[in-house]
Tab-separated table of N, CA and C and ligand atoms in Angstrom:
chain	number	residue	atom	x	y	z
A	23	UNK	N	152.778	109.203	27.649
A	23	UNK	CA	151.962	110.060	28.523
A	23	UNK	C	151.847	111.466	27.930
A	24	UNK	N	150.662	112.239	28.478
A	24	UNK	CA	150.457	113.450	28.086
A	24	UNK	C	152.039	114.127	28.483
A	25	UNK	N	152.018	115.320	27.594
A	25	UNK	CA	153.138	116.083	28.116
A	25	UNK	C	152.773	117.347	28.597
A	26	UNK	N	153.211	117.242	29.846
A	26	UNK	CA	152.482	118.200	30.575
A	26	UNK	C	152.761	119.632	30.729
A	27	UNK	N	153.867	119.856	29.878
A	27	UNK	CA	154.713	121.176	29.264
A	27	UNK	C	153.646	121.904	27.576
A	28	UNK	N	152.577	121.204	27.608
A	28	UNK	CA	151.789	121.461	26.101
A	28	UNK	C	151.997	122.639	25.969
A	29	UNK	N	151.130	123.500	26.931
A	29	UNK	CA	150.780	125.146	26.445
A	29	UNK	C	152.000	125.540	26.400
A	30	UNK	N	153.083	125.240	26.405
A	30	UNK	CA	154.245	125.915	25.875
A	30	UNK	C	155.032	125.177	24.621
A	31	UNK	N	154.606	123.804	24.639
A	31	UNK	CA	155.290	122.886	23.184
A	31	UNK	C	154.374	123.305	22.142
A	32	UNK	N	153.431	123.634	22.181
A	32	UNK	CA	152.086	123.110	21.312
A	32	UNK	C	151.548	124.607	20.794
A	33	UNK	N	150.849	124.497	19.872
A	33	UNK	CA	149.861	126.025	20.071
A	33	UNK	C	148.814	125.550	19.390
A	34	UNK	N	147.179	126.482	19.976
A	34	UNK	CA	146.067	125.860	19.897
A	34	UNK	C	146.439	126.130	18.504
A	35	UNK	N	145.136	125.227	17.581
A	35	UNK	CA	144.983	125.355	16.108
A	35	UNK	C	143.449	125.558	15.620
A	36	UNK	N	142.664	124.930	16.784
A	36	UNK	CA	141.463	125.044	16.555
A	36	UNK	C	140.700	125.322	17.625
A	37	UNK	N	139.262	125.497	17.988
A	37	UNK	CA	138.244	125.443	18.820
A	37	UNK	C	137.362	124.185	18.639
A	38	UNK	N	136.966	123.554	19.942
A	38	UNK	CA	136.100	122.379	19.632
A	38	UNK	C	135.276	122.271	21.175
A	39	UNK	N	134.061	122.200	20.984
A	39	UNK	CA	132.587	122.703	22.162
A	39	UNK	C	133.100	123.374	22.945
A	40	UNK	N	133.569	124.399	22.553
A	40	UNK	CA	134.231	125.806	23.556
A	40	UNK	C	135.201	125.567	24.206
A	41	UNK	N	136.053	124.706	23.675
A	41	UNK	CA	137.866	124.958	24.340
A	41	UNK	C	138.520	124.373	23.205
A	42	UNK	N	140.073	124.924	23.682
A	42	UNK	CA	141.092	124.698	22.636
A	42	UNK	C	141.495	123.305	21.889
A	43	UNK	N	141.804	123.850	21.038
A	43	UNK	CA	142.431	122.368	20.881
A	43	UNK	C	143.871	122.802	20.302
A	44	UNK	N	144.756	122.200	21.010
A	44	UNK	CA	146.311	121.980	20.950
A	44	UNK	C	146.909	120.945	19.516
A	45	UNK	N	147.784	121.836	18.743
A	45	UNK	CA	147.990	121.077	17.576
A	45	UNK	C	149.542	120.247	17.984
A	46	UNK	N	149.719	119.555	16.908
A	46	UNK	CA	149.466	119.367	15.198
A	46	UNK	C	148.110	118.463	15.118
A	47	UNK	N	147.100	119.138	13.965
A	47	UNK	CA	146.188	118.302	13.764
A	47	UNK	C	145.831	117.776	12.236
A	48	UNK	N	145.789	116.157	11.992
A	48	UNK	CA	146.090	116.293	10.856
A	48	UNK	C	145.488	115.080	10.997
A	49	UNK	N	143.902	114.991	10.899
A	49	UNK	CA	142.588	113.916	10.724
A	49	UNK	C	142.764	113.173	9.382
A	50	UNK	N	142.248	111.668	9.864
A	50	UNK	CA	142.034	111.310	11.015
A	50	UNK	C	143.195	111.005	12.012
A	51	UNK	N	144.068	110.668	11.643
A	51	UNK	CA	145.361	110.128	12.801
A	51	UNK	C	145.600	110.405	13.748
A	52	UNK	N	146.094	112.332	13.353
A	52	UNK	CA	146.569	112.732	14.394
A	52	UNK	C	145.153	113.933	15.089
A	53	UNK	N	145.398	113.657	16.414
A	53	UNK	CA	143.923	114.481	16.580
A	53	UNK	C	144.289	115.865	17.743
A	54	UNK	N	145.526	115.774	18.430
A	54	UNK	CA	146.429	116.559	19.193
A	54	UNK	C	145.702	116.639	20.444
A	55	UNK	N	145.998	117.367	21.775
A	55	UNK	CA	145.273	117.534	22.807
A	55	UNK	C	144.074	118.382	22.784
A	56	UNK	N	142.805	117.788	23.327
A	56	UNK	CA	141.475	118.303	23.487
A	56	UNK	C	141.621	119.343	24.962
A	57	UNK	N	141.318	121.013	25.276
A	57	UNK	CA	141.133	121.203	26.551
A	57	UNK	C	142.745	121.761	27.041
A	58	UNK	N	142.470	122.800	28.057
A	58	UNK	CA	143.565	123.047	28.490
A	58	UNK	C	143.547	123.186	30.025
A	59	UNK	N	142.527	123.447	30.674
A	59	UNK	CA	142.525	123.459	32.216
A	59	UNK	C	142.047	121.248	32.749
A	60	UNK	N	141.218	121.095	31.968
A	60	UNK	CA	141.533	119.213	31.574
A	60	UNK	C	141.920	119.177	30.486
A	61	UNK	N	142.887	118.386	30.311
A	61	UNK	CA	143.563	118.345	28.732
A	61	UNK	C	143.684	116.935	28.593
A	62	UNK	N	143.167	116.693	27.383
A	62	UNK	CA	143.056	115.087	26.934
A	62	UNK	C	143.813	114.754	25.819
A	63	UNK	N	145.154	114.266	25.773
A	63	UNK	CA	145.990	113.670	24.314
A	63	UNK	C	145.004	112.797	23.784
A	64	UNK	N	144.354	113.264	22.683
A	64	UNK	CA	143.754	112.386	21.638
A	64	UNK	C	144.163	111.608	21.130
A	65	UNK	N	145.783	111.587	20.953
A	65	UNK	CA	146.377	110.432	20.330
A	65	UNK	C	146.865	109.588	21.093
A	66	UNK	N	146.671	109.630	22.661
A	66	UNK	CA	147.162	108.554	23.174
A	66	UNK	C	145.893	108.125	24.427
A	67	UNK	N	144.916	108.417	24.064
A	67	UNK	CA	143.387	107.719	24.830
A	67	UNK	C	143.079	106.389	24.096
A	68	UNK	N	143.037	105.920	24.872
A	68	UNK	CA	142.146	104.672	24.244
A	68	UNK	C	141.052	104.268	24.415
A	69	UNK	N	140.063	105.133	24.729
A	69	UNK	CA	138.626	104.966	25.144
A	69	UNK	C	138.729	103.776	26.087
A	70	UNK	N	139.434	104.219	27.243
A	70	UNK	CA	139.121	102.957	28.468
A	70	UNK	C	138.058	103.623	29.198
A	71	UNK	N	137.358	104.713	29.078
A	71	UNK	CA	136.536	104.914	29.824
A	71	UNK	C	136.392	105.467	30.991
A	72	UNK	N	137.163	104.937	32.219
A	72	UNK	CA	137.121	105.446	33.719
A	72	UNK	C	137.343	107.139	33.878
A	73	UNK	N	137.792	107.781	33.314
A	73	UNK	CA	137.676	109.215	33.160
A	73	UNK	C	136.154	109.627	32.937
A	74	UNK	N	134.927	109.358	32.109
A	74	UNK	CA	133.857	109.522	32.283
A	74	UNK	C	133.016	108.866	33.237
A	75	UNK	N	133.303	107.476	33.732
A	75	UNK	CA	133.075	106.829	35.021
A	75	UNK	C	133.417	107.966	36.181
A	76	UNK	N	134.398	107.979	36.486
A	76	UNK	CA	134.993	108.559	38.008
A	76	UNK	C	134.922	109.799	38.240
A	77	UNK	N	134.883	110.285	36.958
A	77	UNK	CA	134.830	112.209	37.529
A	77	UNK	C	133.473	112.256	37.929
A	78	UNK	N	133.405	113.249	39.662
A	78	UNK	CA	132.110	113.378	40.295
A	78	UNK	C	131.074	114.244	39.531
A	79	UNK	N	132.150	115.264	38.370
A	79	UNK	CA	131.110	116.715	38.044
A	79	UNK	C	130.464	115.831	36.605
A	80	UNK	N	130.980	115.188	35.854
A	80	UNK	CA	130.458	115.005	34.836
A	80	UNK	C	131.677	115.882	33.378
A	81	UNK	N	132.600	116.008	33.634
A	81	UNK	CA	133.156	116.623	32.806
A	81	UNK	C	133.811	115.984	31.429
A	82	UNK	N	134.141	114.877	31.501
A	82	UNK	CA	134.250	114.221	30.259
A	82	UNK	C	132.443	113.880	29.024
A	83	UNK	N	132.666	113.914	27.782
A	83	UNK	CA	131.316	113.493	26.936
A	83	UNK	C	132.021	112.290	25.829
A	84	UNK	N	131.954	111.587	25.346
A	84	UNK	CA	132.621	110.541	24.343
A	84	UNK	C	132.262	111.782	22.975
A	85	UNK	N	132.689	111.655	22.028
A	85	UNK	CA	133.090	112.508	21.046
A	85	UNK	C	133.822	110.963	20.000
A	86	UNK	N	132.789	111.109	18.890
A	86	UNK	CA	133.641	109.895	17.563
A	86	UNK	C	134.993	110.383	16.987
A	87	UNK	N	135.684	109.664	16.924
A	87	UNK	CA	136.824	110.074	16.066
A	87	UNK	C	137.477	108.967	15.150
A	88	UNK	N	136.835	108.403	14.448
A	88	UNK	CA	136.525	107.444	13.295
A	88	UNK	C	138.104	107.299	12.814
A	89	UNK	N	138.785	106.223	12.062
A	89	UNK	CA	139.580	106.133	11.422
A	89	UNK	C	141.330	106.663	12.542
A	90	UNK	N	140.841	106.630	13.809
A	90	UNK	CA	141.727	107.193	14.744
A	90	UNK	C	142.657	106.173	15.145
A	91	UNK	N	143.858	105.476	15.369
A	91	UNK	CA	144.822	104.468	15.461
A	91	UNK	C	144.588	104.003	16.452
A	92	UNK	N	144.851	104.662	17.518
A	92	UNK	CA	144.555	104.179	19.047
A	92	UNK	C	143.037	103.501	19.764
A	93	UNK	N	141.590	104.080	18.949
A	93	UNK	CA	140.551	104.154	19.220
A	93	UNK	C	139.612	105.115	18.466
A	94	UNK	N	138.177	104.666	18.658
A	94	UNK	CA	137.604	105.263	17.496
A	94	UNK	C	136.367	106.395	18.264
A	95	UNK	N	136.584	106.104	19.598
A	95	UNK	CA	135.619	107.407	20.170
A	95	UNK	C	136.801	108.075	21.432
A	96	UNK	N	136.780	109.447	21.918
A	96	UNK	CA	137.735	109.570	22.442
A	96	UNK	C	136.789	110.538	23.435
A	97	UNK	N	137.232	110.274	25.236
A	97	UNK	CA	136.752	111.345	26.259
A	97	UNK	C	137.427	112.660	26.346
A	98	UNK	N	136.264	113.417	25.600
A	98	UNK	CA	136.202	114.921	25.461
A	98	UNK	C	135.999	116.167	26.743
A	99	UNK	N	137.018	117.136	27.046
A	99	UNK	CA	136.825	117.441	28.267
A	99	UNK	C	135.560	118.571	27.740
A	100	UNK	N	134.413	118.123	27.541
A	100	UNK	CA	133.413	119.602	27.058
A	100	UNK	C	133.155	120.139	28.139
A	101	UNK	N	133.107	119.782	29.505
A	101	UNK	CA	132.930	120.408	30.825
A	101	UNK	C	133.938	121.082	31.383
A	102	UNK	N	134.884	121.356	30.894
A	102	UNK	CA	136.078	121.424	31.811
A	102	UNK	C	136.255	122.837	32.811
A	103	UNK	N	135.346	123.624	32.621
A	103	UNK	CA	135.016	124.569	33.733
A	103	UNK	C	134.388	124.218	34.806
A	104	UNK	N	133.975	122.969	34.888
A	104	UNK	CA	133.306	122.622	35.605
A	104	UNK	C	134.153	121.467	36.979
A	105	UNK	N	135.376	121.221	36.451
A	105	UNK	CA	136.613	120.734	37.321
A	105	UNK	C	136.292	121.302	38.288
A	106	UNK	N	136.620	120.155	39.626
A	106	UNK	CA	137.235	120.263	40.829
A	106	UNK	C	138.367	119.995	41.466
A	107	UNK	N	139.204	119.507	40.407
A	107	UNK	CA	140.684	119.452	40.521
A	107	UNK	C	140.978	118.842	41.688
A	108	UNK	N	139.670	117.262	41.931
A	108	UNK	CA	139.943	116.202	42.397
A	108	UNK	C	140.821	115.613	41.849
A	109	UNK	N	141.422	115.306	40.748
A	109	UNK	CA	142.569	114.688	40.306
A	109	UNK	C	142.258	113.126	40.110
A	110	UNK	N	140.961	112.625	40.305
A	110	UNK	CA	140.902	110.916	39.875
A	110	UNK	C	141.117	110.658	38.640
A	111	UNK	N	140.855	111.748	37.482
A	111	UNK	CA	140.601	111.178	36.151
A	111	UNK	C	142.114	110.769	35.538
A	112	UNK	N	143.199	111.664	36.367
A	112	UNK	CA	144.509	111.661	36.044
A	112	UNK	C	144.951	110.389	36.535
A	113	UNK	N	144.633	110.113	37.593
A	113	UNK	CA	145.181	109.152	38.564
A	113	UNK	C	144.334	107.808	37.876
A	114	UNK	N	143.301	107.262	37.400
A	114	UNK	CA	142.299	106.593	36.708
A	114	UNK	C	142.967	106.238	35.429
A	115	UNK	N	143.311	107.077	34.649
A	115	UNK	CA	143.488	106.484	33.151
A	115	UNK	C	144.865	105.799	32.995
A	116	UNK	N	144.962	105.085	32.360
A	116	UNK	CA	145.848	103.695	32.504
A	116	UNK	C	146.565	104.081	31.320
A	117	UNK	N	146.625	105.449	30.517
A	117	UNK	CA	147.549	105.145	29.615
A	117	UNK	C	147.867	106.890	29.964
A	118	UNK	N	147.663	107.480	30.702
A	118	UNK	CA	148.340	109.102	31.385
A	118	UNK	C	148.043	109.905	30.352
A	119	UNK	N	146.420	109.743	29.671
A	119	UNK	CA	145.948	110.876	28.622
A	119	UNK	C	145.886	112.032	28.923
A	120	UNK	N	145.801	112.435	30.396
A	120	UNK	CA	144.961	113.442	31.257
A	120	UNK	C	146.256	113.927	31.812
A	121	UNK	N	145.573	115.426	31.931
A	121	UNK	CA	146.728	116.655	32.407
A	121	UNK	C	145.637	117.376	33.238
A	122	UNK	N	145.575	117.516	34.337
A	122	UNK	CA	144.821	118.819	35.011
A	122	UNK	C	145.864	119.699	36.085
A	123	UNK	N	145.120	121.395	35.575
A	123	UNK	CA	146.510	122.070	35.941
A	123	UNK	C	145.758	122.762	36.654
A	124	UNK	N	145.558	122.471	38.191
A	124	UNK	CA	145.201	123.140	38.767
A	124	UNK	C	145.265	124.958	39.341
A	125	UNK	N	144.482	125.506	39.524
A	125	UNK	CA	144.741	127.085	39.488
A	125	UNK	C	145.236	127.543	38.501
B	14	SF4	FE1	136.688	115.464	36.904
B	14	SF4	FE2	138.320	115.452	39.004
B	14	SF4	FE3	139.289	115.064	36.555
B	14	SF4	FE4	138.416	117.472	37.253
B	14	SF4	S1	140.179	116.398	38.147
B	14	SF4	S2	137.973	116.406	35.330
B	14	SF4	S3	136.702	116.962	38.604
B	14	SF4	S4	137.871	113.697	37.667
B	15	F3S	FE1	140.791	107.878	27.427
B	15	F3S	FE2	142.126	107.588	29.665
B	15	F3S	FE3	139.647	108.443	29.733
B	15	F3S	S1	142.174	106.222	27.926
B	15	F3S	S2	138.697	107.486	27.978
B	15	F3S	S3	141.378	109.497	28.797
B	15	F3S	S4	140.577	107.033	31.174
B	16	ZN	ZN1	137.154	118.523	22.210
């Protein structure tokens, strides 16, 4: 599961469609967490999908990530200002990719 202690284990390394991205990043393998108010472990999504299904605002986009272990397209939080910190996408994903930190 995501670890939900990131912004203090982790430090961003990059920018990607206007939010952070949380390292170690070291493509293709390792791809680290996408997002910090929705935060998506890249390395442990498996493109099941229901996170872009269930969220009402639209905040997940699929994003390729080719040559990736787990899966080869991964749900990108590019909306994530746009959260309502309904909490389905957390509660939805079957492998606990998703972190939303409300307020
Ligand atoms: Fe979408 Fe709700 Fe998840 Fe926010 S908490 S990203 S509104 S499903
Ligand atoms: Fe990935 Fe979980 Fe969404 S596996 S596509 S973050 S439901
Ligand atoms: Zn991203």
């Amino acid at each position: 599961a995501i670890d939900p202690e990131f912004e203090t284990s982790r430090d961003v390394v990059e920018q990607h469609e206007g939010h952070d991205v949380w390292g170690p990043v070291e493509e293709p393998e390792t791809l680290g967490i996408h997002g910090t108010h929705v935060a998506v472990d890249f390395d442990i999504c498996i493109a099941d999908g229901a996170c872009l299904e269930d969220c009402p605002v639209d905040v997940f986009e699929w994003v390729d990530t080719p040559d990736h272990p787990e899966s080869e397209i991964k749900a990108d939080p590019t909306h994530e200002d746009q959260c309502i910190d309904c909490m389905l996408c957390v509660d939805v994903c079957p492998v606990d990719a998703i972190d939303v930190d409300p307020g």
